[in-house]
Tab-separated table of C-alpha atoms and ligand atoms in Angstrom:
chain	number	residue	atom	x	y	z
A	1	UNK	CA	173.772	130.328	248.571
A	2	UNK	CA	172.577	131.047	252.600
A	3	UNK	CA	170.190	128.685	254.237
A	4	UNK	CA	167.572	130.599	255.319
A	5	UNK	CA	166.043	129.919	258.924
A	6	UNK	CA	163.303	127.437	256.826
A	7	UNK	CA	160.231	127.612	255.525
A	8	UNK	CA	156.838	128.643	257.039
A	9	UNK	CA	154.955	125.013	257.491
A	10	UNK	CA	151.141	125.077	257.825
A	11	UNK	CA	149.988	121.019	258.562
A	12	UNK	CA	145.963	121.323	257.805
A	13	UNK	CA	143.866	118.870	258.652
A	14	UNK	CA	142.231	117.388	255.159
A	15	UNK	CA	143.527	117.513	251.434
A	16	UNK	CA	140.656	120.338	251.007
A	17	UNK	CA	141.332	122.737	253.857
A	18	UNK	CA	144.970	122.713	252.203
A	19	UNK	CA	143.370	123.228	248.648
A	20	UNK	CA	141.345	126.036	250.296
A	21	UNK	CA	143.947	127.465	251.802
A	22	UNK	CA	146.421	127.583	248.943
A	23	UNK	CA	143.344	128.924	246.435
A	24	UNK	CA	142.953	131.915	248.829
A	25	UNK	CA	146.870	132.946	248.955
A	26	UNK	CA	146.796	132.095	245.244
A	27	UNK	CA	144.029	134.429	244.649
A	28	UNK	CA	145.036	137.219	247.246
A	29	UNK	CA	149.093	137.090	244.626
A	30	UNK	CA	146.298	136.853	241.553
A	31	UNK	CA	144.390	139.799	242.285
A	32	UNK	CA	146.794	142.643	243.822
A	33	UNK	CA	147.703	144.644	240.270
A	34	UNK	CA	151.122	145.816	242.573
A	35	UNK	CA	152.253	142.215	241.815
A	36	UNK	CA	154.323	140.723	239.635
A	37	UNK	CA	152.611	137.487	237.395
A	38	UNK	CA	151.809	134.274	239.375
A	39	UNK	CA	153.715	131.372	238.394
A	40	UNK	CA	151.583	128.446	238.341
A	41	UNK	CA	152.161	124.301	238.164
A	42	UNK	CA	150.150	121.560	237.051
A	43	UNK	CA	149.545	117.779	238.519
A	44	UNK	CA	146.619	116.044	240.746
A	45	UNK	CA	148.009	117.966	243.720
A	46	UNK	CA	146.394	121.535	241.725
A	47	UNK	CA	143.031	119.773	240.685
A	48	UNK	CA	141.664	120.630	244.275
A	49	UNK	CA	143.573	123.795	244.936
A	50	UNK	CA	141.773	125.307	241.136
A	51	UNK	CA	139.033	123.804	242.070
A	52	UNK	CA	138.769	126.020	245.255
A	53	UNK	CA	140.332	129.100	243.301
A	54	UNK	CA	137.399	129.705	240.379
A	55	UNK	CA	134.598	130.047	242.727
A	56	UNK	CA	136.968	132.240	244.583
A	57	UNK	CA	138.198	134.373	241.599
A	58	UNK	CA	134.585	134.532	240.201
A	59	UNK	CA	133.287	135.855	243.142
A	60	UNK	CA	135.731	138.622	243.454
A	61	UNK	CA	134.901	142.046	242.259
A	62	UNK	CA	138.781	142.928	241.833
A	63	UNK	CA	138.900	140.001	239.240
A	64	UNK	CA	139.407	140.897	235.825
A	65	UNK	CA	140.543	138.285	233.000
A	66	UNK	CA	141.569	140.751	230.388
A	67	UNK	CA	144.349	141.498	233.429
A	68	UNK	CA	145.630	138.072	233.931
A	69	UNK	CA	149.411	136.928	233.649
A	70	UNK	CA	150.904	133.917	234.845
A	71	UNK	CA	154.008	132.132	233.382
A	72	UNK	CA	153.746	128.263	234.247
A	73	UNK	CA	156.371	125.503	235.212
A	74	UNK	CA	157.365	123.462	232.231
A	75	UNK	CA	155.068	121.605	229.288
A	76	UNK	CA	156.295	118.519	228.012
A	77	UNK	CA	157.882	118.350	224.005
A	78	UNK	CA	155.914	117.152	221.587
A	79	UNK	CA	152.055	117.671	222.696
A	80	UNK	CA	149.896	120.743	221.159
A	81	UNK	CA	148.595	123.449	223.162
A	82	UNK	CA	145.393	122.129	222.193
A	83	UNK	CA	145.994	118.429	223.647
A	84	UNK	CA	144.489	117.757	226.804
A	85	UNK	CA	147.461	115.553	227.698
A	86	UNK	CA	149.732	118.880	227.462
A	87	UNK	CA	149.846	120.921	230.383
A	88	UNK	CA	148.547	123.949	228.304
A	89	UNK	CA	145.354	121.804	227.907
A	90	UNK	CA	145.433	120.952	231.431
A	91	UNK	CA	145.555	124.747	232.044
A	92	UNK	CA	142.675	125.574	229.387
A	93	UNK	CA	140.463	123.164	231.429
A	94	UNK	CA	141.025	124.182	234.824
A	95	UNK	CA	141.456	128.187	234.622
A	96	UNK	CA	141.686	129.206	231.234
A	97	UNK	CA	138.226	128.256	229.673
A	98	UNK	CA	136.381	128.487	233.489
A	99	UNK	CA	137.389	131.690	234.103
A	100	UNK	CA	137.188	133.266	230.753
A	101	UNK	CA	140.929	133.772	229.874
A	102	UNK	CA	141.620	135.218	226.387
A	103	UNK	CA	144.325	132.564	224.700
A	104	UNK	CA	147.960	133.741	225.359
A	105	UNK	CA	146.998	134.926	228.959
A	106	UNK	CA	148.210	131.765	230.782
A	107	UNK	CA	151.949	131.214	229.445
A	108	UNK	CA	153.702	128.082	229.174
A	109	UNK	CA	156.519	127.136	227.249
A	110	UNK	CA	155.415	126.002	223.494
A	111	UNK	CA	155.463	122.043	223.342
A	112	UNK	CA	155.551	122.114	219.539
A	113	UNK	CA	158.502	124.869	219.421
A	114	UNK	CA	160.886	123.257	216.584
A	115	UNK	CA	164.011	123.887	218.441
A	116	UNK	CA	163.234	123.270	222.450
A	117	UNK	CA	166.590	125.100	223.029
A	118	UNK	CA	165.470	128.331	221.874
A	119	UNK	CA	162.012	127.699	222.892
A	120	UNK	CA	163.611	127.512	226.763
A	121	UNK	CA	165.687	130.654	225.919
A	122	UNK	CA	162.476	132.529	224.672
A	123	UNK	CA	160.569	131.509	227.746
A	124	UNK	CA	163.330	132.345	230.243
A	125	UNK	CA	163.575	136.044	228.898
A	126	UNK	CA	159.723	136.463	228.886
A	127	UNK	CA	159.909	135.571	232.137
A	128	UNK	CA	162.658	137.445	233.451
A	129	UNK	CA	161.427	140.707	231.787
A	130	UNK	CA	157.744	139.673	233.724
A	131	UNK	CA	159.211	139.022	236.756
A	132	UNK	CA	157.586	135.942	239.250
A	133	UNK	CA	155.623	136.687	242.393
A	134	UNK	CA	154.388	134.040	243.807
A	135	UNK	CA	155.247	130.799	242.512
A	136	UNK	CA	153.235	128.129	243.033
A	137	UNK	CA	155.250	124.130	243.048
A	138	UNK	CA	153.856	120.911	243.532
A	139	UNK	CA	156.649	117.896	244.395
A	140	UNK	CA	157.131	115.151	242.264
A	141	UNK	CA	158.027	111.078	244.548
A	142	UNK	CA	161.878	112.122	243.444
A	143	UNK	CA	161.794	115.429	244.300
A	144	UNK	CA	161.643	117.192	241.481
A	145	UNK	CA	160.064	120.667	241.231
A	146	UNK	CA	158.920	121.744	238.021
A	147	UNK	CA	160.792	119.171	235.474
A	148	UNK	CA	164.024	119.178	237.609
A	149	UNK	CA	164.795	115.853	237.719
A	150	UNK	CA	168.096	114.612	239.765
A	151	UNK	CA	170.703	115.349	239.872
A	152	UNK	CA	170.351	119.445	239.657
A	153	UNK	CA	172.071	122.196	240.935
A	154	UNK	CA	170.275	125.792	241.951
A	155	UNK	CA	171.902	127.191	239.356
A	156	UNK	CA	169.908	125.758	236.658
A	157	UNK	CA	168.207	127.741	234.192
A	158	UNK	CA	165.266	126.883	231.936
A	159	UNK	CA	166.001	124.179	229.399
A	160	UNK	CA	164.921	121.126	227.862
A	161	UNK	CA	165.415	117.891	229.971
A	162	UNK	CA	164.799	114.283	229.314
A	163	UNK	CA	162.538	113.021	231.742
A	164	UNK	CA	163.509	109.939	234.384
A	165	UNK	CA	161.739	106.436	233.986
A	166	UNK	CA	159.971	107.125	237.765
A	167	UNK	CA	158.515	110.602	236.333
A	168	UNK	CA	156.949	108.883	233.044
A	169	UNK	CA	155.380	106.135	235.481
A	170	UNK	CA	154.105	109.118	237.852
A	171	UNK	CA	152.518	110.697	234.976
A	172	UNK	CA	151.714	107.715	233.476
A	173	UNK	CA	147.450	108.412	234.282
A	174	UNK	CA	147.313	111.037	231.953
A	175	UNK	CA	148.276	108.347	228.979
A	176	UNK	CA	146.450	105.925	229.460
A	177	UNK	CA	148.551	104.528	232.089
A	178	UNK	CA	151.405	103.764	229.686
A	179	UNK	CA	154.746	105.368	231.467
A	180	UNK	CA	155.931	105.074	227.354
A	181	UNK	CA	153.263	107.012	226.187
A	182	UNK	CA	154.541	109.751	228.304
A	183	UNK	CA	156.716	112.468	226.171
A	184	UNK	CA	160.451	111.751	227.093
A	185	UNK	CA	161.183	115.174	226.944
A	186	UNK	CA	160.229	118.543	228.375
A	187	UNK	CA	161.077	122.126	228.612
A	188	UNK	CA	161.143	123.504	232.428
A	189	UNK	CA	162.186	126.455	234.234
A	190	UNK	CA	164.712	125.887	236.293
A	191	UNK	CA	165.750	126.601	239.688
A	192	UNK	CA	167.734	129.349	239.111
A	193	UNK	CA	164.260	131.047	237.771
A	194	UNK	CA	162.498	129.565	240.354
A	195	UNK	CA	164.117	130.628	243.205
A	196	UNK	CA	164.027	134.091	241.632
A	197	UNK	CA	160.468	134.368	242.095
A	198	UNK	CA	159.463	137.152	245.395
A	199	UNK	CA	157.814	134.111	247.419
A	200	UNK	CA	157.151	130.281	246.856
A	201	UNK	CA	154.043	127.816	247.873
A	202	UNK	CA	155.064	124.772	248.094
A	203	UNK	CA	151.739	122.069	248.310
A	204	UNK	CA	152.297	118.836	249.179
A	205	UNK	CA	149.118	116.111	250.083
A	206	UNK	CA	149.064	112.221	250.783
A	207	UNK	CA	151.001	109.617	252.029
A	208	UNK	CA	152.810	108.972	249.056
A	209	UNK	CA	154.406	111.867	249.164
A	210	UNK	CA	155.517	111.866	253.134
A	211	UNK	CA	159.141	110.386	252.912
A	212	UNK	CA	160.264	112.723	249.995
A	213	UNK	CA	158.381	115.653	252.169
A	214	UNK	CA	160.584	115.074	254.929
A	215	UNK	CA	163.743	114.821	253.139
A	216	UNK	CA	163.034	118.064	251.609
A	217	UNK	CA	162.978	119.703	254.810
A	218	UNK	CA	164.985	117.868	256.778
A	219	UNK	CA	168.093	117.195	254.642
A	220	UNK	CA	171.035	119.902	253.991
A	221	UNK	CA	170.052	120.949	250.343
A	222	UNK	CA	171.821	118.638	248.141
A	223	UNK	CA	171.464	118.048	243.944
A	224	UNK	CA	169.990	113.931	244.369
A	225	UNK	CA	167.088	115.943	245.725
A	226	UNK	CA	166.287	119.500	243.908
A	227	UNK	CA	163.163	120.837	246.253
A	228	UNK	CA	166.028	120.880	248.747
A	229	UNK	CA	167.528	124.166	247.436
A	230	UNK	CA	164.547	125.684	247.863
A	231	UNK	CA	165.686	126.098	251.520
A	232	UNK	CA	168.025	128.662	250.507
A	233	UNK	CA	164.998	130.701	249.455
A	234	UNK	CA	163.903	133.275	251.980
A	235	UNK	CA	160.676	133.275	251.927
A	236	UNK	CA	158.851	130.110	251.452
A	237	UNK	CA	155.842	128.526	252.584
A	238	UNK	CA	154.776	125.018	252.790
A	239	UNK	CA	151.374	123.352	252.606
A	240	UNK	CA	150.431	120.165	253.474
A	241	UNK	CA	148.032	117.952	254.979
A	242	UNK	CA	148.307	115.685	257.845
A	243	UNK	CA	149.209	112.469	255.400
A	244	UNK	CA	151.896	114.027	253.752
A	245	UNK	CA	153.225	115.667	257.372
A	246	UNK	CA	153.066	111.943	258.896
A	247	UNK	CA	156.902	111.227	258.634
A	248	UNK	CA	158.207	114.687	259.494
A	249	UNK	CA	160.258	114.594	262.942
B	1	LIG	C1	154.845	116.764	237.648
B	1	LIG	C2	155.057	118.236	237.249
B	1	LIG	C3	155.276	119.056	238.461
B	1	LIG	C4	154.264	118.566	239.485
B	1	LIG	C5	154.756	117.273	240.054
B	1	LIG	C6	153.803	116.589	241.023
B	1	LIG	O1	155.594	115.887	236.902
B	1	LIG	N1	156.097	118.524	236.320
B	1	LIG	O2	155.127	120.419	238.150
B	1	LIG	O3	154.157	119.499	240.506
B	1	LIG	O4	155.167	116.434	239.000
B	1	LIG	O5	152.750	115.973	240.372
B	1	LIG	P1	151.455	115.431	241.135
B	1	LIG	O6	150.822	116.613	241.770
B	1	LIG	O7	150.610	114.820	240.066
B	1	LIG	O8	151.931	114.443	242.146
């Protein structure tokens, strides 16, 4: 895989000028019908980015909900759609039910699928036959994208993973602060799929998340660290606020 020349930073000034800003090229991908479905990520990085996109997608006269497609990043095994701990529920909550989305509109892979394998496989082609515009990725403190936990090449596809100890206690809010109440395993796209997508937004805010920012960009792509491929993608965009720009050289 080329590296390509690097990605397009944009350092804003406050966590909600970059949530602003990343709702409105969200919405612009959303609402052009020429364009293949969004794909779309969950996390406390997106709380303040959909918060800024409903008023923004409500407002617009192009937007229609019976038109909607997105295919989302991963969904842990184990949870129901209908569990606000799964990342279906966390969809439901912040665009599906707000913005009047019939069921079935936002995808993600199925959490109570009785064989994740083929659930992964039945995702993937869904996917590929949809083809991804813009893909929208938060970063997780060992830079993972989606559920790609290190080590992981470019070339992997969607799949079930087990999840690392550091991920459970990252996501450990969402239940009830327990990192072992956290599902130990999930189904993800993978990189190959998400560097397939036409363009990627990459959103990255706070200080937590500087020294992992910087290694992204900074560092020749390398598996210990699997944002890092997404160099080789050419055209990608990062957001981020001041905090999470503060160790970048
Ligand atoms: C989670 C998700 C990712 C998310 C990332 C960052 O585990 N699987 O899709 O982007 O980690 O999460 P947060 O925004 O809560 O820091």
């Amino acid at each position: 895989m080329s590296v390509a020349a690097g990605p397009s930073l944009e350092v804003l000034p406050s966590l909600e000028a970059v949530a602003i800003r990343g709702a409105t090229l969200l919405a612009e991908a959303l609402l052009d019908p020429q364009r293949p479905p969004s794909g779309l990520a969950t996390g406390r990085t997106m709380l303040p980015l959909y918060g800024a996109l409903r008023p923004l997608l409500l407002a617009d006269r192009r937007f229609e909900p019976s038109a909607w497609r997105s295919f989302n990043l991963d969904e842990y095994v184990g949870l129901a759609p209908t569990d606000c701990r799964s990342f279906a529920g966390y969809m439901a909550a912040q665009l599906g039910d707000p913005l009047g989305l019939a069921p079935g509109r936002l995808a993600l892979p199925d959490g109570l699928a009785p064989d994740p394998a083929l659930e992964a496989d039945r995702y993937r082609q869904a996917l590929l036959q949809a083809g991804l515009g813009l893909q929208l990725l938060g970063l997780g403190n060992n830079g993972h994208v989606g559920f790609n936990e290190p080590p992981c090449l470019p070339q992997a596809r969607c799949r079930w993973v087990e999840l690392s100890a550091e991920t459970r206690r990252q996501n450990a809010a969402g239940f009830g602060g327990d990192p072992g109440a956290v599902p130990p395993l999930a189904i993800t796209l993978g990189l190959a799929e998400i560097l397939g997508a036409q363009e990627l937004l990459l959103v990255v805010t706070g200080a937590a998340k500087a020294q992992v920012l910087r290694r992204v960009l900074e560092e020749p792509p390398h598996g210990e660290l699997p944002a890092s491929w997404l160099q080789g993608h050419g055209r990608w965009r990062v957001l981020c606020d001041r905090d999470a720009a503060s160790a970048l050289s």
